[in-house]
């Protein structure tokens, strides 16, 4: 399950597949919260929606876009808060969380870490063999995060395990 965190729009994408096999979109949605709603209630709405998605789809892992610094501090804060809610829901359900940078996700699905939103959406549509592009962009981004985790996450986990094992042998 991929989560493109945001307070106004939070994308949730569920993709099934493994490396070397065709990918299938299971579900995609965008949770919206009104800007004029109290912050705590907005976060609660996100939590409820994410909790429902995890209960419904029972993902193996939750991939969340890593928050990066932007010029607009209030946007970064909202994104970070939404990201924290996603991680909280994952922890509550015993799921591992993996964070992926926007450029890492873009590189995974398009081959270029500098791809624009249109290129990401086009490749997500092709990779998942969808009749129509997922909209809005938050939906496509959530699916791209899930694809990135499927393709890169397992390799990253194996590499981390090998490094940890080597460190354990070196400490003896």
PDB file of C-alpha atoms in Angstrom:
ATOM      1  CA  UNK A   1       0.000   0.000   0.000  1.00  0.00           C
ATOM      2  CA  UNK A   2       1.336   3.413  -0.962  1.00  0.00           C
ATOM      3  CA  UNK A   3       0.370   6.633   0.797  1.00  0.00           C
ATOM      4  CA  UNK A   4       0.909  10.054  -0.726  1.00  0.00           C
ATOM      5  CA  UNK A   5       0.402  12.104   2.456  1.00  0.00           C
ATOM      6  CA  UNK A   6      -1.401  15.418   2.526  1.00  0.00           C
ATOM      7  CA  UNK A   7      -3.953  17.210   4.650  1.00  0.00           C
ATOM      8  CA  UNK A   8      -6.153  18.452   1.835  1.00  0.00           C
ATOM      9  CA  UNK A   9      -5.704  15.361  -0.344  1.00  0.00           C
ATOM     10  CA  UNK A  10      -4.134  12.091   0.806  1.00  0.00           C
ATOM     11  CA  UNK A  11      -3.683   9.412  -1.839  1.00  0.00           C
ATOM     12  CA  UNK A  12      -3.986   5.736  -0.934  1.00  0.00           C
ATOM     13  CA  UNK A  13      -2.985   3.151  -3.538  1.00  0.00           C
ATOM     14  CA  UNK A  14      -2.952  -0.622  -3.265  1.00  0.00           C
ATOM     15  CA  UNK A  15      -0.975  -2.645  -5.800  1.00  0.00           C
ATOM     16  CA  UNK A  16      -0.436  -6.390  -5.972  1.00  0.00           C
ATOM     17  CA  UNK A  17       2.594  -7.921  -7.614  1.00  0.00           C
ATOM     18  CA  UNK A  18       6.209  -8.980  -7.379  1.00  0.00           C
ATOM     19  CA  UNK A  19       9.390  -8.168  -9.240  1.00  0.00           C
ATOM     20  CA  UNK A  20       9.323  -9.721 -12.690  1.00  0.00           C
ATOM     21  CA  UNK A  21       5.547 -10.211 -12.758  1.00  0.00           C
ATOM     22  CA  UNK A  22       2.760  -7.944 -13.994  1.00  0.00           C
ATOM     23  CA  UNK A  23       1.420  -5.506 -11.412  1.00  0.00           C
ATOM     24  CA  UNK A  24      -2.275  -5.131 -10.636  1.00  0.00           C
ATOM     25  CA  UNK A  25      -4.060  -2.182  -9.123  1.00  0.00           C
ATOM     26  CA  UNK A  26      -6.248  -3.416  -6.280  1.00  0.00           C
ATOM     27  CA  UNK A  27      -7.655  -0.057  -5.190  1.00  0.00           C
ATOM     28  CA  UNK A  28      -6.960   3.644  -5.247  1.00  0.00           C
ATOM     29  CA  UNK A  29      -8.628   6.494  -3.412  1.00  0.00           C
ATOM     30  CA  UNK A  30      -8.021  10.054  -2.332  1.00  0.00           C
ATOM     31  CA  UNK A  31      -9.119  11.210   1.101  1.00  0.00           C
ATOM     32  CA  UNK A  32     -10.080  14.866   1.136  1.00  0.00           C
ATOM     33  CA  UNK A  33     -10.431  17.099   4.175  1.00  0.00           C
ATOM     34  CA  UNK A  34     -11.731  20.665   4.041  1.00  0.00           C
ATOM     35  CA  UNK A  35      -9.210  23.384   4.841  1.00  0.00           C
ATOM     36  CA  UNK A  36     -11.680  25.139   7.118  1.00  0.00           C
ATOM     37  CA  UNK A  37     -12.078  22.088   9.369  1.00  0.00           C
ATOM     38  CA  UNK A  38     -10.207  22.000  12.704  1.00  0.00           C
ATOM     39  CA  UNK A  39      -6.741  20.413  12.261  1.00  0.00           C
ATOM     40  CA  UNK A  40      -7.372  17.669  14.817  1.00  0.00           C
ATOM     41  CA  UNK A  41     -10.583  16.657  13.020  1.00  0.00           C
ATOM     42  CA  UNK A  42      -8.798  16.638   9.657  1.00  0.00           C
ATOM     43  CA  UNK A  43      -6.156  14.310  11.070  1.00  0.00           C
ATOM     44  CA  UNK A  44      -8.849  12.102  12.581  1.00  0.00           C
ATOM     45  CA  UNK A  45     -10.560  11.804   9.180  1.00  0.00           C
ATOM     46  CA  UNK A  46      -7.246  10.748   7.636  1.00  0.00           C
ATOM     47  CA  UNK A  47      -6.662   8.238  10.418  1.00  0.00           C
ATOM     48  CA  UNK A  48     -10.115   6.724   9.989  1.00  0.00           C
ATOM     49  CA  UNK A  49      -9.722   6.417   6.207  1.00  0.00           C
ATOM     50  CA  UNK A  50      -6.228   4.918   6.431  1.00  0.00           C
ATOM     51  CA  UNK A  51      -7.322   2.508   9.149  1.00  0.00           C
ATOM     52  CA  UNK A  52     -10.253   1.386   7.007  1.00  0.00           C
ATOM     53  CA  UNK A  53      -7.982   0.902   3.971  1.00  0.00           C
ATOM     54  CA  UNK A  54      -5.531  -1.216   5.994  1.00  0.00           C
ATOM     55  CA  UNK A  55      -8.362  -3.309   7.470  1.00  0.00           C
ATOM     56  CA  UNK A  56      -9.930  -3.806   4.037  1.00  0.00           C
ATOM     57  CA  UNK A  57      -6.785  -4.581   2.022  1.00  0.00           C
ATOM     58  CA  UNK A  58      -4.427  -6.046   4.645  1.00  0.00           C
ATOM     59  CA  UNK A  59      -1.218  -4.895   2.967  1.00  0.00           C
ATOM     60  CA  UNK A  60       2.135  -6.464   3.762  1.00  0.00           C
ATOM     61  CA  UNK A  61       3.848  -3.107   4.094  1.00  0.00           C
ATOM     62  CA  UNK A  62       3.052   0.606   3.992  1.00  0.00           C
ATOM     63  CA  UNK A  63       5.145   2.812   1.679  1.00  0.00           C
ATOM     64  CA  UNK A  64       4.931   6.513   2.509  1.00  0.00           C
ATOM     65  CA  UNK A  65       6.409   9.429   0.627  1.00  0.00           C
ATOM     66  CA  UNK A  66       9.247  10.934   2.635  1.00  0.00           C
ATOM     67  CA  UNK A  67       8.510  14.542   3.519  1.00  0.00           C
ATOM     68  CA  UNK A  68      10.957  16.941   1.935  1.00  0.00           C
ATOM     69  CA  UNK A  69      11.518  20.593   2.609  1.00  0.00           C
ATOM     70  CA  UNK A  70       9.559  23.030   0.523  1.00  0.00           C
ATOM     71  CA  UNK A  71       9.372  26.802   0.629  1.00  0.00           C
ATOM     72  CA  UNK A  72       5.867  26.729   2.104  1.00  0.00           C
ATOM     73  CA  UNK A  73       6.291  25.708   5.757  1.00  0.00           C
ATOM     74  CA  UNK A  74       2.557  25.207   6.370  1.00  0.00           C
ATOM     75  CA  UNK A  75       2.388  22.730   3.468  1.00  0.00           C
ATOM     76  CA  UNK A  76       5.374  20.810   4.830  1.00  0.00           C
ATOM     77  CA  UNK A  77       3.816  20.706   8.292  1.00  0.00           C
ATOM     78  CA  UNK A  78       0.502  19.353   6.972  1.00  0.00           C
ATOM     79  CA  UNK A  79       2.279  16.755   4.872  1.00  0.00           C
ATOM     80  CA  UNK A  80       4.418  15.706   7.851  1.00  0.00           C
ATOM     81  CA  UNK A  81       1.353  15.432  10.074  1.00  0.00           C
ATOM     82  CA  UNK A  82      -0.470  13.295   7.509  1.00  0.00           C
ATOM     83  CA  UNK A  83       2.657  11.154   7.115  1.00  0.00           C
ATOM     84  CA  UNK A  84       2.779  10.629  10.864  1.00  0.00           C
ATOM     85  CA  UNK A  85      -0.850   9.497  10.869  1.00  0.00           C
ATOM     86  CA  UNK A  86      -0.067   6.930   8.142  1.00  0.00           C
ATOM     87  CA  UNK A  87       2.884   5.602  10.146  1.00  0.00           C
ATOM     88  CA  UNK A  88       0.769   5.434  13.299  1.00  0.00           C
ATOM     89  CA  UNK A  89      -1.917   3.404  11.535  1.00  0.00           C
ATOM     90  CA  UNK A  90       0.733   1.050  10.147  1.00  0.00           C
ATOM     91  CA  UNK A  91       2.267   0.556  13.596  1.00  0.00           C
ATOM     92  CA  UNK A  92      -1.143  -0.117  15.119  1.00  0.00           C
ATOM     93  CA  UNK A  93      -1.642  -2.932  12.596  1.00  0.00           C
ATOM     94  CA  UNK A  94       1.885  -4.320  12.966  1.00  0.00           C
ATOM     95  CA  UNK A  95       2.953  -3.248   9.481  1.00  0.00           C
ATOM     96  CA  UNK A  96       6.447  -2.216   8.511  1.00  0.00           C
ATOM     97  CA  UNK A  97       6.771   1.291   7.069  1.00  0.00           C
ATOM     98  CA  UNK A  98       9.146   2.262   4.302  1.00  0.00           C
ATOM     99  CA  UNK A  99       9.793   5.868   3.315  1.00  0.00           C
ATOM    100  CA  UNK A 100      10.644   6.751  -0.272  1.00  0.00           C
ATOM    101  CA  UNK A 101      11.741  10.147  -1.562  1.00  0.00           C
ATOM    102  CA  UNK A 102       9.831  11.703  -4.447  1.00  0.00           C
ATOM    103  CA  UNK A 103      12.861  11.356  -6.742  1.00  0.00           C
ATOM    104  CA  UNK A 104      13.262   7.690  -5.784  1.00  0.00           C
ATOM    105  CA  UNK A 105       9.613   7.015  -6.665  1.00  0.00           C
ATOM    106  CA  UNK A 106       9.910   8.899  -9.961  1.00  0.00           C
ATOM    107  CA  UNK A 107      13.069   6.978 -10.874  1.00  0.00           C
ATOM    108  CA  UNK A 108      11.422   3.649 -10.046  1.00  0.00           C
ATOM    109  CA  UNK A 109       8.398   4.177 -12.278  1.00  0.00           C
ATOM    110  CA  UNK A 110       9.788   6.377 -15.075  1.00  0.00           C
ATOM    111  CA  UNK A 111      13.544   5.792 -15.047  1.00  0.00           C
ATOM    112  CA  UNK A 112      14.217   9.435 -14.176  1.00  0.00           C
ATOM    113  CA  UNK A 113      14.215  11.027 -10.737  1.00  0.00           C
ATOM    114  CA  UNK A 114      13.343  14.327 -12.415  1.00  0.00           C
ATOM    115  CA  UNK A 115      10.144  13.168 -14.123  1.00  0.00           C
ATOM    116  CA  UNK A 116       7.139  15.452 -13.874  1.00  0.00           C
ATOM    117  CA  UNK A 117       3.691  14.476 -12.580  1.00  0.00           C
ATOM    118  CA  UNK A 118       2.375  13.824 -16.090  1.00  0.00           C
ATOM    119  CA  UNK A 119       5.200  11.354 -16.810  1.00  0.00           C
ATOM    120  CA  UNK A 120       4.612   9.561 -13.495  1.00  0.00           C
ATOM    121  CA  UNK A 121       0.891   9.315 -14.174  1.00  0.00           C
ATOM    122  CA  UNK A 122       1.506   8.023 -17.717  1.00  0.00           C
ATOM    123  CA  UNK A 123       3.875   5.295 -16.494  1.00  0.00           C
ATOM    124  CA  UNK A 124       1.612   4.267 -13.604  1.00  0.00           C
ATOM    125  CA  UNK A 125      -1.234   3.938 -16.116  1.00  0.00           C
ATOM    126  CA  UNK A 126       0.920   1.791 -18.417  1.00  0.00           C
ATOM    127  CA  UNK A 127       2.514  -0.330 -15.704  1.00  0.00           C
ATOM    128  CA  UNK A 128      -0.847  -1.154 -14.153  1.00  0.00           C
ATOM    129  CA  UNK A 129      -2.506  -1.559 -17.579  1.00  0.00           C
ATOM    130  CA  UNK A 130      -5.283   0.872 -16.679  1.00  0.00           C
ATOM    131  CA  UNK A 131      -7.865   2.033 -19.199  1.00  0.00           C
ATOM    132  CA  UNK A 132      -7.739   5.558 -17.745  1.00  0.00           C
ATOM    133  CA  UNK A 133      -5.145   7.528 -15.830  1.00  0.00           C
ATOM    134  CA  UNK A 134      -5.761   7.707 -12.089  1.00  0.00           C
ATOM    135  CA  UNK A 135      -6.891  11.176 -11.011  1.00  0.00           C
ATOM    136  CA  UNK A 136      -6.089  13.411  -9.252  1.00  0.00           C
ATOM    137  CA  UNK A 137      -2.286  13.295  -9.199  1.00  0.00           C
ATOM    138  CA  UNK A 138      -2.371  12.186  -5.537  1.00  0.00           C
ATOM    139  CA  UNK A 139      -3.973   8.908  -6.645  1.00  0.00           C
ATOM    140  CA  UNK A 140      -1.272   8.277  -9.247  1.00  0.00           C
ATOM    141  CA  UNK A 141       1.435   9.216  -6.730  1.00  0.00           C
ATOM    142  CA  UNK A 142       0.070   6.744  -4.156  1.00  0.00           C
ATOM    143  CA  UNK A 143       0.090   3.967  -6.772  1.00  0.00           C
ATOM    144  CA  UNK A 144       3.624   4.978  -7.805  1.00  0.00           C
ATOM    145  CA  UNK A 145       4.734   4.650  -4.163  1.00  0.00           C
ATOM    146  CA  UNK A 146       3.278   1.148  -3.993  1.00  0.00           C
ATOM    147  CA  UNK A 147       5.032   0.199  -7.260  1.00  0.00           C
ATOM    148  CA  UNK A 148       8.305   1.654  -5.982  1.00  0.00           C
ATOM    149  CA  UNK A 149       8.039  -0.436  -2.814  1.00  0.00           C
ATOM    150  CA  UNK A 150       7.354  -3.617  -4.761  1.00  0.00           C
ATOM    151  CA  UNK A 151      10.258  -3.072  -7.119  1.00  0.00           C
ATOM    152  CA  UNK A 152      12.843  -1.496  -4.839  1.00  0.00           C
ATOM    153  CA  UNK A 153      11.758  -2.263  -1.297  1.00  0.00           C
ATOM    154  CA  UNK A 154      12.632  -5.960  -1.243  1.00  0.00           C
ATOM    155  CA  UNK A 155      16.106  -5.263  -2.597  1.00  0.00           C
ATOM    156  CA  UNK A 156      16.631  -2.499  -0.044  1.00  0.00           C
ATOM    157  CA  UNK A 157      15.537  -4.840   2.766  1.00  0.00           C
ATOM    158  CA  UNK A 158      17.943  -7.575   1.601  1.00  0.00           C
ATOM    159  CA  UNK A 159      20.783  -5.059   1.408  1.00  0.00           C
ATOM    160  CA  UNK A 160      20.038  -3.753   4.913  1.00  0.00           C
ATOM    161  CA  UNK A 161      19.949  -7.322   6.258  1.00  0.00           C
ATOM    162  CA  UNK A 162      23.302  -8.110   4.628  1.00  0.00           C
ATOM    163  CA  UNK A 163      24.868  -4.951   6.074  1.00  0.00           C
ATOM    164  CA  UNK A 164      23.488  -5.801   9.534  1.00  0.00           C
ATOM    165  CA  UNK A 165      24.772  -9.372   9.282  1.00  0.00           C
ATOM    166  CA  UNK A 166      28.222  -8.158   8.244  1.00  0.00           C
ATOM    167  CA  UNK A 167      28.272  -5.669  11.104  1.00  0.00           C
ATOM    168  CA  UNK A 168      27.368  -8.491  13.498  1.00  0.00           C
ATOM    169  CA  UNK A 169      30.245 -10.643  12.195  1.00  0.00           C
ATOM    170  CA  UNK A 170      32.685  -7.723  12.412  1.00  0.00           C
ATOM    171  CA  UNK A 171      31.734  -7.035  16.038  1.00  0.00           C
ATOM    172  CA  UNK A 172      32.764 -10.552  17.119  1.00  0.00           C
TER     173      UNK A 172
END
